[in-house]
Short mmCIF file of C-alpha atoms in Angstrom, two decimals:
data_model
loop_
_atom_site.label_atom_id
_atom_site.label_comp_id
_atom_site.label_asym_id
_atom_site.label_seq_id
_atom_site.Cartn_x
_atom_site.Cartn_y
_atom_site.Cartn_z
CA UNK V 1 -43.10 15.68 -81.42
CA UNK V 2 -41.79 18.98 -81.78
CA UNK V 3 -40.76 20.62 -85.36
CA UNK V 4 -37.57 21.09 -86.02
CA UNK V 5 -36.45 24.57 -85.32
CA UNK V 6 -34.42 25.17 -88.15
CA UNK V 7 -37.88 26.09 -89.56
CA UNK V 8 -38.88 29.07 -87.87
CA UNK V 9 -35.12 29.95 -88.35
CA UNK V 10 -34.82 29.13 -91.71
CA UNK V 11 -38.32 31.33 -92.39
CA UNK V 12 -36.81 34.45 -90.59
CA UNK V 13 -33.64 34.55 -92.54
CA UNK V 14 -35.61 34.90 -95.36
CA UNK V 15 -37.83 37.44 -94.66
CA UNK V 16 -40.60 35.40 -94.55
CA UNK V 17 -42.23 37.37 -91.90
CA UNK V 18 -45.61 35.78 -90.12
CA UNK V 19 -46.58 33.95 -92.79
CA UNK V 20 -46.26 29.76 -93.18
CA UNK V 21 -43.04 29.19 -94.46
CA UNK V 22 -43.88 26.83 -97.91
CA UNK V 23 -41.11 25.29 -100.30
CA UNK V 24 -42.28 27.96 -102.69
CA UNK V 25 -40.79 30.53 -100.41
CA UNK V 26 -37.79 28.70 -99.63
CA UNK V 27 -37.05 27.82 -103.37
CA UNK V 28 -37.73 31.73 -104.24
CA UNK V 29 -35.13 32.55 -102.01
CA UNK V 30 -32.82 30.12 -103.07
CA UNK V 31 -33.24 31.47 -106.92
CA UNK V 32 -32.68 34.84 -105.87
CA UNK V 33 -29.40 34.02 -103.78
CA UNK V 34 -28.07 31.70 -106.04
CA UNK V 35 -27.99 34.34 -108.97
CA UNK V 36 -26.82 36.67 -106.39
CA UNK V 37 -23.65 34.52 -105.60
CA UNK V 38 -23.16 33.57 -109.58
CA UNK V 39 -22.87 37.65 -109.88
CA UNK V 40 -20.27 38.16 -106.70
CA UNK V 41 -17.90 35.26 -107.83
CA UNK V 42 -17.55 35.72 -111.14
CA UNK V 43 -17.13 39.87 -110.27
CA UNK V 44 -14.61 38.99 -107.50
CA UNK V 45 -13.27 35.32 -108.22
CA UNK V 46 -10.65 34.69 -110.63
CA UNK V 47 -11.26 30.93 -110.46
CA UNK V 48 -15.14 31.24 -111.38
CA UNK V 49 -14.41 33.99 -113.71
CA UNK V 50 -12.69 31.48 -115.92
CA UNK V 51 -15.45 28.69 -114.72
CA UNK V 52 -18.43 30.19 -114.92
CA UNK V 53 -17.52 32.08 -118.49
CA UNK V 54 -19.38 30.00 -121.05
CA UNK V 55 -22.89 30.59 -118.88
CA UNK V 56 -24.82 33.52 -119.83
CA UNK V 57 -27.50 34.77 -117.57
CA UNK V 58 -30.00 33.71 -120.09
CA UNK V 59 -29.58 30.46 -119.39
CA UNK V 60 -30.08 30.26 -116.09
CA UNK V 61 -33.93 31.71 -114.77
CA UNK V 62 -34.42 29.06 -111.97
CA UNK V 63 -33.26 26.55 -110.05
CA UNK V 64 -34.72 23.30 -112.78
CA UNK V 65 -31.60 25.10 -115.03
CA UNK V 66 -28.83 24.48 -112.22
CA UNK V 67 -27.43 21.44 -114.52
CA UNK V 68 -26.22 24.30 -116.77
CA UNK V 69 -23.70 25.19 -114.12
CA UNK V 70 -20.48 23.33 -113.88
CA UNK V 71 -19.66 21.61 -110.91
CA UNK V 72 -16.75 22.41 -108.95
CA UNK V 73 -14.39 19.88 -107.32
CA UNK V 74 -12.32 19.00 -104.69
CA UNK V 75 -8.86 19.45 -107.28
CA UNK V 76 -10.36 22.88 -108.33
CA UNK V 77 -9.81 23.91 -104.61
CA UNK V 78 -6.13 21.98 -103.99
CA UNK V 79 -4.81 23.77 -107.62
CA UNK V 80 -4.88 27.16 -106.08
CA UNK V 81 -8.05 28.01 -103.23
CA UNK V 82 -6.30 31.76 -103.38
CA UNK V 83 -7.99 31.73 -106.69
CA UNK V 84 -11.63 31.34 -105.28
CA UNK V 85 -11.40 34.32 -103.14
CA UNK V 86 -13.60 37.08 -103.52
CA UNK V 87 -12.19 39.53 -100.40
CA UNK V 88 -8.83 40.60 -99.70
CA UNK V 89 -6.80 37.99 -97.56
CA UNK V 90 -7.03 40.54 -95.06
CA UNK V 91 -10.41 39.94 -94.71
CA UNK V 92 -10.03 36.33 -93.80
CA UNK V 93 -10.36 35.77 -90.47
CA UNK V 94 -9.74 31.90 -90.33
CA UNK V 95 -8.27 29.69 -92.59
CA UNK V 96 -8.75 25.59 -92.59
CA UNK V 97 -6.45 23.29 -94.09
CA UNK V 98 -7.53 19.78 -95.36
CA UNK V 99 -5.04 17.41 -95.98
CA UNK V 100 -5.70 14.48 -98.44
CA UNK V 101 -5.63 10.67 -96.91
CA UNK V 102 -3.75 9.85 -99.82
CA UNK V 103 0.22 10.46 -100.22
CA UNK V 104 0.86 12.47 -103.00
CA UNK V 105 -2.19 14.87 -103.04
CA UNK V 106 -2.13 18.52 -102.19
CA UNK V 107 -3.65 19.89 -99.31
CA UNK V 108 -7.35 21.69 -99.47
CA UNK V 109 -7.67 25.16 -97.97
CA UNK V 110 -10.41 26.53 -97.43
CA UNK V 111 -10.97 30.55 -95.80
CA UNK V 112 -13.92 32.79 -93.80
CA UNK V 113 -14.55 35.67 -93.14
CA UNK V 114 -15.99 36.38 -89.63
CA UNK V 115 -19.71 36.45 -91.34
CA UNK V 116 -19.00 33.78 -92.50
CA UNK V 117 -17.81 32.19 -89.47
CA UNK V 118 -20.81 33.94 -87.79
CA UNK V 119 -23.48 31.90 -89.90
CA UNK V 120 -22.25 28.66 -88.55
CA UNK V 121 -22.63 29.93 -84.89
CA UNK V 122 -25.68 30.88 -86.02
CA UNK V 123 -26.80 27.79 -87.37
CA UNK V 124 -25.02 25.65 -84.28
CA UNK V 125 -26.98 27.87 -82.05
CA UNK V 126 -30.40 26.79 -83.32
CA UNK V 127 -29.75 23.08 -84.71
CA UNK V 128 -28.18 22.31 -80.98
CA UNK V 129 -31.58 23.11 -78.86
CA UNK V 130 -33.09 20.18 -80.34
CA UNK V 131 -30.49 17.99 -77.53
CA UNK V 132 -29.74 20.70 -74.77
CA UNK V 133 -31.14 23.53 -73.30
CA UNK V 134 -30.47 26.73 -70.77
CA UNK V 135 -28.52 25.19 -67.73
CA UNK V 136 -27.65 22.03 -69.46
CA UNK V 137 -23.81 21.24 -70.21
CA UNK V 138 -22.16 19.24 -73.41
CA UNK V 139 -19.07 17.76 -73.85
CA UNK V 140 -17.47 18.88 -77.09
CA UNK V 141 -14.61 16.39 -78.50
CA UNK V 142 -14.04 18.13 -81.65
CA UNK V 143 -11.06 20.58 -82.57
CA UNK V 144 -11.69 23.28 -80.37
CA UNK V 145 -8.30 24.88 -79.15
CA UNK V 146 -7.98 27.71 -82.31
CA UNK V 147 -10.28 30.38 -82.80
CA UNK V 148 -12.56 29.79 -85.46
CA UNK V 149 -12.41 25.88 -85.38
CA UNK V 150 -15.18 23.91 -85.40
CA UNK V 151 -15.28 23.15 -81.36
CA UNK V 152 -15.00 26.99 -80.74
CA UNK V 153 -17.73 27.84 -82.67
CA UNK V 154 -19.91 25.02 -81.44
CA UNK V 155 -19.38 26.47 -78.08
CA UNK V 156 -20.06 29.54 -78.88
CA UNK V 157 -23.46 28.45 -80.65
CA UNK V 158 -24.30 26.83 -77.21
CA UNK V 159 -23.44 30.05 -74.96
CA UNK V 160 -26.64 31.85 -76.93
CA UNK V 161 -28.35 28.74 -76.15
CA UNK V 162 -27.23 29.55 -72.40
CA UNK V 163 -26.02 25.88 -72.63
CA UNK V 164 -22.74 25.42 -70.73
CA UNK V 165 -19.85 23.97 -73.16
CA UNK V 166 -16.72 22.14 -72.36
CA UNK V 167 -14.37 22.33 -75.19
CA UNK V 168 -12.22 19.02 -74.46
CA UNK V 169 -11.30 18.33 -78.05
CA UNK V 170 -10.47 15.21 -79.72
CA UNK V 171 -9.56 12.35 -77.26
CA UNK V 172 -6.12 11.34 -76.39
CA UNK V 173 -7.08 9.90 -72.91
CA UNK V 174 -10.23 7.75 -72.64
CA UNK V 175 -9.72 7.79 -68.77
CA UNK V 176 -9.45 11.62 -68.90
CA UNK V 177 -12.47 12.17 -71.21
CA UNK V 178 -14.64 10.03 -68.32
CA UNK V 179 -13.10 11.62 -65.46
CA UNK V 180 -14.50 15.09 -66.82
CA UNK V 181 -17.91 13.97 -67.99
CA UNK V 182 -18.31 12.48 -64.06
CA UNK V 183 -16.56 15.87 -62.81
CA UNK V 184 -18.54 17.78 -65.24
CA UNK V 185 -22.06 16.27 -64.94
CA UNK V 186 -22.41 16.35 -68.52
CA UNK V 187 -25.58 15.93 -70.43
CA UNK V 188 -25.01 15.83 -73.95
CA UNK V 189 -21.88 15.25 -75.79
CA UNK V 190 -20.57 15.68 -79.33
CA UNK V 191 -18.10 14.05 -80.97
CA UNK V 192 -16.63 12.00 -83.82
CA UNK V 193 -18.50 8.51 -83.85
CA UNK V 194 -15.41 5.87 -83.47
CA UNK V 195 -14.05 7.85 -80.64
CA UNK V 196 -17.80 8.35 -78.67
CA UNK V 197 -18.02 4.81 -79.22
CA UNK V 198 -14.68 3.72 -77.58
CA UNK V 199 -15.27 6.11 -74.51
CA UNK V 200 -18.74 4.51 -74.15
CA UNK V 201 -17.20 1.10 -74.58
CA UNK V 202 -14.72 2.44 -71.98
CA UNK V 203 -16.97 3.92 -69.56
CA UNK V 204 -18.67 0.32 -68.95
CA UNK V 205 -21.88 2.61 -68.63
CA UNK V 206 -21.29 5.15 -66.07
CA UNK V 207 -21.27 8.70 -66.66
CA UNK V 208 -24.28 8.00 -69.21
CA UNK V 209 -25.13 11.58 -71.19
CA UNK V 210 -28.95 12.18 -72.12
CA UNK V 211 -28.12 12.65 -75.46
CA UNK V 212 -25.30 12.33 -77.87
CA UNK V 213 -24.47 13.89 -81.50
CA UNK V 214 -22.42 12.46 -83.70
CA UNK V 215 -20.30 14.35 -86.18
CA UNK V 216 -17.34 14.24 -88.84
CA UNK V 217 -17.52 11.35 -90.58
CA UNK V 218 -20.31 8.64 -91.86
CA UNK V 219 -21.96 7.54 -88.91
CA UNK V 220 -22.76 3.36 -88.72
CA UNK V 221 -26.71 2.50 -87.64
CA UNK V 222 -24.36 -0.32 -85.62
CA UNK V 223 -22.51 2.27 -83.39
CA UNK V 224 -25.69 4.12 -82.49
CA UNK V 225 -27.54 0.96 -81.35
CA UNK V 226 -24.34 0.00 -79.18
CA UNK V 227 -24.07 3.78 -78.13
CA UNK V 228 -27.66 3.51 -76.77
CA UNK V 229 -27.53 -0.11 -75.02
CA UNK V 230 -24.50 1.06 -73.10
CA UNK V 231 -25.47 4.76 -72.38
CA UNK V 232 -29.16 4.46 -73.25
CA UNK V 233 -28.69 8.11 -74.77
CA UNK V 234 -30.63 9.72 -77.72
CA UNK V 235 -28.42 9.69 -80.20
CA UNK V 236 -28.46 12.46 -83.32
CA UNK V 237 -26.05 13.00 -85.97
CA UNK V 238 -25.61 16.13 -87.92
CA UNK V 239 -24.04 16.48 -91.55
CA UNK V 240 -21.39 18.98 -92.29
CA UNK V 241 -17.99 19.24 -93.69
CA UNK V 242 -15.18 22.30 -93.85
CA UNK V 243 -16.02 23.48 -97.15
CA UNK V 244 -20.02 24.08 -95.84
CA UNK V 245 -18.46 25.98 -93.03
CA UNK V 246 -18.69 23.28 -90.66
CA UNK V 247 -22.49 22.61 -90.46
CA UNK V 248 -25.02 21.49 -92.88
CA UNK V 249 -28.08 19.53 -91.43
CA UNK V 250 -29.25 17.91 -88.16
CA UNK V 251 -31.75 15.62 -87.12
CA UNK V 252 -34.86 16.69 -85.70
CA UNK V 253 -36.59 14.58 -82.49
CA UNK V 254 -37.85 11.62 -85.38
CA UNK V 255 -34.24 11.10 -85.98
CA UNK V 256 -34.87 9.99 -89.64
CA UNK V 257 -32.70 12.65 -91.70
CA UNK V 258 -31.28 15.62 -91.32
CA UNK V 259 -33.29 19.02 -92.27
CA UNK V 260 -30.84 21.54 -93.93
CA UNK V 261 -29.53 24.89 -93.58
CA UNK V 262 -31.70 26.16 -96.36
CA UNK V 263 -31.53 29.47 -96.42
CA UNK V 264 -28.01 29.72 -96.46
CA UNK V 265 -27.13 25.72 -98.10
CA UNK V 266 -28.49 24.24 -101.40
CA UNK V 267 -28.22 21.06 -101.75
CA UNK V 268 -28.70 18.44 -104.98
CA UNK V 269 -28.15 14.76 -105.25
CA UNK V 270 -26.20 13.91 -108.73
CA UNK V 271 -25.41 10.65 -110.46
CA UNK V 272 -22.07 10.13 -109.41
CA UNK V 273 -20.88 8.89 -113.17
CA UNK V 274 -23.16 11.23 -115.60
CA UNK V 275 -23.53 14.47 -112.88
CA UNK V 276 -27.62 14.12 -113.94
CA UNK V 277 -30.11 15.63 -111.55
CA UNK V 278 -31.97 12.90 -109.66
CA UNK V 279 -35.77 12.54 -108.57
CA UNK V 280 -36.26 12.47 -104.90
CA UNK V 281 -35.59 8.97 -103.32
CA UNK V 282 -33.09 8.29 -105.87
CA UNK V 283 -29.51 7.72 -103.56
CA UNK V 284 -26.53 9.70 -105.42
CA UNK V 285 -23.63 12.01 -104.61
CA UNK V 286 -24.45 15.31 -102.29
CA UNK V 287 -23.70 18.45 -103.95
CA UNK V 288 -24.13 21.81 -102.75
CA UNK V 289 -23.93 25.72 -103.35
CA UNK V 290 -23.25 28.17 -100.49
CA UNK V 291 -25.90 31.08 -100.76
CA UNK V 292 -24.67 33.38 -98.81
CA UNK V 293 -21.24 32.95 -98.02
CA UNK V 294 -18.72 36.26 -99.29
CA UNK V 295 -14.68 34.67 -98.47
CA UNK V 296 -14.67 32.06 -100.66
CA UNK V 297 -18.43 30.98 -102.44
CA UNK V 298 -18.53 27.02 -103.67
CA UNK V 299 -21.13 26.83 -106.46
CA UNK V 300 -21.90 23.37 -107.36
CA UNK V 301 -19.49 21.43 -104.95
CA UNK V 302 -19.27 17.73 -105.00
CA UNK V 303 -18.98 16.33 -102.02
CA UNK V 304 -18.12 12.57 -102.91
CA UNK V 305 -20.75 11.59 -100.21
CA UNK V 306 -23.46 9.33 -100.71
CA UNK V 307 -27.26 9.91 -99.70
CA UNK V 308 -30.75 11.05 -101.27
CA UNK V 309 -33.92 13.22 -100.27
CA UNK V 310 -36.04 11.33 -98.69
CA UNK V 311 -39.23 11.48 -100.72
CA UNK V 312 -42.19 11.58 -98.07
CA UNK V 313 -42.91 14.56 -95.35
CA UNK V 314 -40.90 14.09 -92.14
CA UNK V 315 -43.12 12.88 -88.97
CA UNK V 316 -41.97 16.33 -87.25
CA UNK V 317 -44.37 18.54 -89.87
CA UNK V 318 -41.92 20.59 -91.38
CA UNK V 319 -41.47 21.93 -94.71
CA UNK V 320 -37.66 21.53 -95.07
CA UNK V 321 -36.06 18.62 -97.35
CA UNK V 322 -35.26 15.85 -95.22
CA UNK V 323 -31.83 14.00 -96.22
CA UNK V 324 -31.58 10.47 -95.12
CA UNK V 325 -28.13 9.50 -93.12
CA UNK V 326 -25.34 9.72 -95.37
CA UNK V 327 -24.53 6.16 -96.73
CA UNK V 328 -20.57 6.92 -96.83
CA UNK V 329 -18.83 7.85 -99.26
CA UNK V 330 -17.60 7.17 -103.22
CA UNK V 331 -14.45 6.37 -102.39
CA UNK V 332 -15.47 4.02 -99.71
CA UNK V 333 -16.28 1.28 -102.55
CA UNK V 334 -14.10 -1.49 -103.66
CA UNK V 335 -14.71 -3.27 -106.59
CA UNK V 336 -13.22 -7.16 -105.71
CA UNK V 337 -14.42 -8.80 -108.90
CA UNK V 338 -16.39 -7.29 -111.43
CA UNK V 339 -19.60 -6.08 -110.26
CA UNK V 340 -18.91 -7.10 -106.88
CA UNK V 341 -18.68 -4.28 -104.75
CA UNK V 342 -17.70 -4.13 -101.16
CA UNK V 343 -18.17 -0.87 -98.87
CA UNK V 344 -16.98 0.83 -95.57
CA UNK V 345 -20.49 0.68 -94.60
CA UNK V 346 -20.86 -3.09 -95.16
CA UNK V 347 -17.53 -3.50 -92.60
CA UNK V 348 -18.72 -0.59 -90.66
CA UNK V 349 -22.20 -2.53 -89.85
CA UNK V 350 -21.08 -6.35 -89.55
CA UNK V 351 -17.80 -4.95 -87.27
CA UNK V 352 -18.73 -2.51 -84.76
CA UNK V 353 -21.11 -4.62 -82.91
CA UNK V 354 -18.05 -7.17 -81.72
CA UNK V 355 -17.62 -7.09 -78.27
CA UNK V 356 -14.97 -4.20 -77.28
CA UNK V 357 -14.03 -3.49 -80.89
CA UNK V 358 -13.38 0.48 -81.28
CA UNK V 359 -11.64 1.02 -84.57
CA UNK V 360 -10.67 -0.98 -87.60
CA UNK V 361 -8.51 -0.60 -91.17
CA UNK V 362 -9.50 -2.19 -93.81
CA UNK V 363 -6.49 -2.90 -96.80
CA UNK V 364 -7.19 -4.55 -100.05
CA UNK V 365 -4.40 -6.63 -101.87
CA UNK V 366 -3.69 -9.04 -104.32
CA UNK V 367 -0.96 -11.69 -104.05
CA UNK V 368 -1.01 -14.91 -106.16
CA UNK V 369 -4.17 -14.26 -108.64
CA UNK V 370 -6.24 -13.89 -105.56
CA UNK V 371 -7.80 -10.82 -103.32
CA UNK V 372 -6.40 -10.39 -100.02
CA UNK V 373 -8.58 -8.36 -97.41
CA UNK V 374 -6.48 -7.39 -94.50
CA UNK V 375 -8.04 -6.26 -91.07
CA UNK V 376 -6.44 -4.98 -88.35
CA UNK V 377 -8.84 -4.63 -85.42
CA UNK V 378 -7.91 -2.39 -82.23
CA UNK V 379 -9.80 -3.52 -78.95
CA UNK V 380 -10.25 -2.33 -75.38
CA UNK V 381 -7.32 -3.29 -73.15
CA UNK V 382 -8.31 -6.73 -72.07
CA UNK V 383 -11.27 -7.45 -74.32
CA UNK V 384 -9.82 -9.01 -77.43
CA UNK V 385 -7.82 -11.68 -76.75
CA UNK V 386 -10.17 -14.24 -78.28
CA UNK V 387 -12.41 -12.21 -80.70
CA UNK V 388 -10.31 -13.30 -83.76
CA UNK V 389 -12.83 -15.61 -84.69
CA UNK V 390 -15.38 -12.90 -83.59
CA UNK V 391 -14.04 -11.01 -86.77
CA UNK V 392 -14.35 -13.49 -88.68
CA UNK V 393 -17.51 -14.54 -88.44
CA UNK V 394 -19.20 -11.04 -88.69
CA UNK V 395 -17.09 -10.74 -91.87
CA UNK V 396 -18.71 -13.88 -93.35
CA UNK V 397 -22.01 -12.29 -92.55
CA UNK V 398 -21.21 -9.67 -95.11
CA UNK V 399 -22.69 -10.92 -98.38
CA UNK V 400 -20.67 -9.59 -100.83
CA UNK V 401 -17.65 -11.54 -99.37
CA UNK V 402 -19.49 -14.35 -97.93
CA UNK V 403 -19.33 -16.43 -101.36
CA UNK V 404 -16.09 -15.25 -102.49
CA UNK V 405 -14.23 -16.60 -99.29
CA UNK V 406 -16.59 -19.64 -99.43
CA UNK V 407 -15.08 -20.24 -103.37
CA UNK V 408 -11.22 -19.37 -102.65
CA UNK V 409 -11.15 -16.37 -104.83
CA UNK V 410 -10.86 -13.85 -101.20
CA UNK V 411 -8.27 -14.76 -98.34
CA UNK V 412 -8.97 -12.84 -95.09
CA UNK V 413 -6.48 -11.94 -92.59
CA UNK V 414 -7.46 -10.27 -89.19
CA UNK V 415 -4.71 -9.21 -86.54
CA UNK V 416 -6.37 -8.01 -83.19
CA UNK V 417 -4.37 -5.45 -81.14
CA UNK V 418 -5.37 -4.08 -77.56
CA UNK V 419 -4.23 -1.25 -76.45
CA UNK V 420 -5.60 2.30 -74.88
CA UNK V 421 -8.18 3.83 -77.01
CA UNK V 422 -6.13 7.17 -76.64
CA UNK V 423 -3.88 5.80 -79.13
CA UNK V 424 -6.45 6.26 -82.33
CA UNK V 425 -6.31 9.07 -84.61
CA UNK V 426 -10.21 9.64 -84.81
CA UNK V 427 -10.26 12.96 -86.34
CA UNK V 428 -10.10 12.12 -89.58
CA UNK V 429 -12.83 10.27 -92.12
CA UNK V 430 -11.91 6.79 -92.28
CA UNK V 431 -11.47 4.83 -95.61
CA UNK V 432 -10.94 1.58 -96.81
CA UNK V 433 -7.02 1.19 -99.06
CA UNK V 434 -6.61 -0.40 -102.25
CA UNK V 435 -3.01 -1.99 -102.68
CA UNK V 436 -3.75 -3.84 -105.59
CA UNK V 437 -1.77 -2.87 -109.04
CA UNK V 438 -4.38 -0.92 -111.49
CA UNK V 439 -6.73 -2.34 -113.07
CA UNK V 440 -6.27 -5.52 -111.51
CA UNK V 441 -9.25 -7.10 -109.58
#
């Protein structure tokens, strides 16, 4: 098994020269940039100015003092991102806007420079050439059609890998997307997990890729196991979101975490309710500091995703943190009663392996002193005429619901539509909705 080789790229972009790259080295660096980018933001950022203003430089020597550094959130950015910038907006070479699933809440921007947008290639470039090589050709169904998005980039990554990319974006036409990975002879693809599920569920097996990486949102062990008895593809996923710049880890060839972009990333795991520092192996919310970026620097971002550092030494040999597969996210819980909680990856896992099932909703109501869970199933045209009961019974399997709909106190509805998988919105993280009236469980 090969190492991964964000190693020996992580080790040259710190200077480490010839020598073995050890987590002293890495953590050294990580000190060093970290009070580097606590100097440039509160010099150049009005919004950490004010933030940071109560931490002197005393109290902060090394990286076991990073809990004396407020955390900055998602609302920080929406209240005014014009405040985190630390260039001139004519400096900004490409700027991403976020828009809330909710209805109310502001939009998230977030803005690079062109180094910034440069480390990304940079990092696509090396994380990819552990699923293609020179000659090879991959499918990209992400947002590609701007400068600067995520699927230009990617490509561009590739192209120094002398991997071929077709930018295709997100899909629209399932029929399309097939027609070009036959036309194409593609031989890896990447794309957003519901929508590489329903074109493999679509493709009834031909057109099979060698390997496939899933990206975007939290990615269900159920839809890799159905990706790889259709396609019988290697399947990776890779951790990022816009405010990292797009990329943050990828798997390695053991395929049991991702390995991070260390030198320019640093990463935490928190206790979602107290913001506490936890031990490795200890599951919490991701937070993370960019080390190097100069357009707008995040110091202590939380995420609201779930995960942990996985505790023992990867079976590839390296010396990078490995972070298991993200177990969704905070606001993917429900509470139905108290202290019964049920999650997107509890539907995500019983659903997905239905028969011809490529996307789902999940609403939560309550109507006559009593829990309504509402699912609304889409299916392949022609494959879900009788999987109702299908839907059913996987829900059932859940346990968390299993005695509440046994005891009366949850009624479940399903409605089953068919339809072209063209007609999903993919592209965005998907979420379970609570409709119930506060406070009411």
């Amino acid at each position: 098994m090969k190492r991964t080789p964000l190693e020996s790229w992580v080790s040259g972009k710190i200077g480490n020269g010839a020598d073995p790259l050890t987590r002293e080295r890495i953590e050294h660096h990580q000190r060093v940039m970290l009070q580097e980018t606590l100097a440039w933001a509160r010099a150049k950022s009005s919004f950490y100015r004010r933030h940071l203003a109560g931490l002197s430089e005393r109290e902060f020597r090394g990286l076991g003092d990073l809990y004396r550094i407020p955390f900055t959130t998602a609302e920080d950015i929406r209240q005014n991102p014009l405040h985190f910038l630390c260039v001139s907006q004519s400096e900004i070479n490409r700027v991403v806007t976020l828009h809330t699933s909710g209805t109310t809440g502001m939009p998230k921007r977030i803005y690079f420079t062109k180094e910034d947008q440069e480390l990304t290639v940079d990092f696509f470039h090396r994380g990819m050439s552990t699923l293609v090589g020179p000659g090879e050709r991959v499918l990209i169904l992400l947002p590609g059609e701007r400068p600067g998005s995520v699927g230009d980039l990617l490509a561009a990554g590739l192209q120094r890998l002398g991997t071929s990319a077709v930018v295709y974006g997100p899909v629209q036409d399932y029929s399309r997307a097939l027609e070009v990975m036959l036309m194409e002879g593609i031989d890896a693809l990447v794309g957003i997990p519901v929508q590489v599920l329903a074109l493999a569920r679509h493709s009834k097996g031909r057109a099979a890729p060698r390997s496939v990486l899933l990206s975007t949102d939290y990615v269900p062990d159920s839809i890799k196991k159905e990706l790889y008895l259709i396609w019988g593809c290697e399947v990776y996923t890779h951790y990022g979101m816009t405010e990292m710049g797009f990329g943050g880890g990828v798997e390695c060839e053991a395929r049991q975490g991702y390995h991070m972009r260390e030198a320019d990333l640093l990463f935490e795991v928190v206790d979602p309710k107290t913001g506490a520092s936890l031990e490795q192996g200890e599951e919490g919310e991701v937070v993370f500091t960019t080390l190097t970026r100069c357009g707008m620097p995040l110091i202590r971002y939380r995420t609201g995703d779930l995960s942990r550092f996985l505790p023992e030494q990867c079976p590839c040999g390296t010396v990078l943190k490995t972070m298991a597969p993200v177990r969704g996210r905070i606001a993917g819980h429900l509470e139905l009663e108290p202290g019964i909680m049920l999650t997107m990856v509890d539907l995500d896992e019983a659903l997905f392996p239905v028969r011809g099932l490529i996307d789902f909703s999940a609403e939560l109501t309550r109507e006559h002193d009593r829990n309504h869970l509402q699912i609304r199933a889409t299916f392949l045209e022609g494959s879900g005429e009788h999987e109702t009961e299908n839907i059913h019974s996987a829900l059932k399997g859940i346990r968390v619901l299993r005695s509440s709909i046994r005891e009366g106190r949850l009624k479940v509805r399903v409605t089953v539509r068919e339809g072209s998988p063209g007609k999903l919105n993919g592209s965005t993280k998907r979420t379970m909705t609570d409709k119930r009236n506060p406070g009411v469980a």
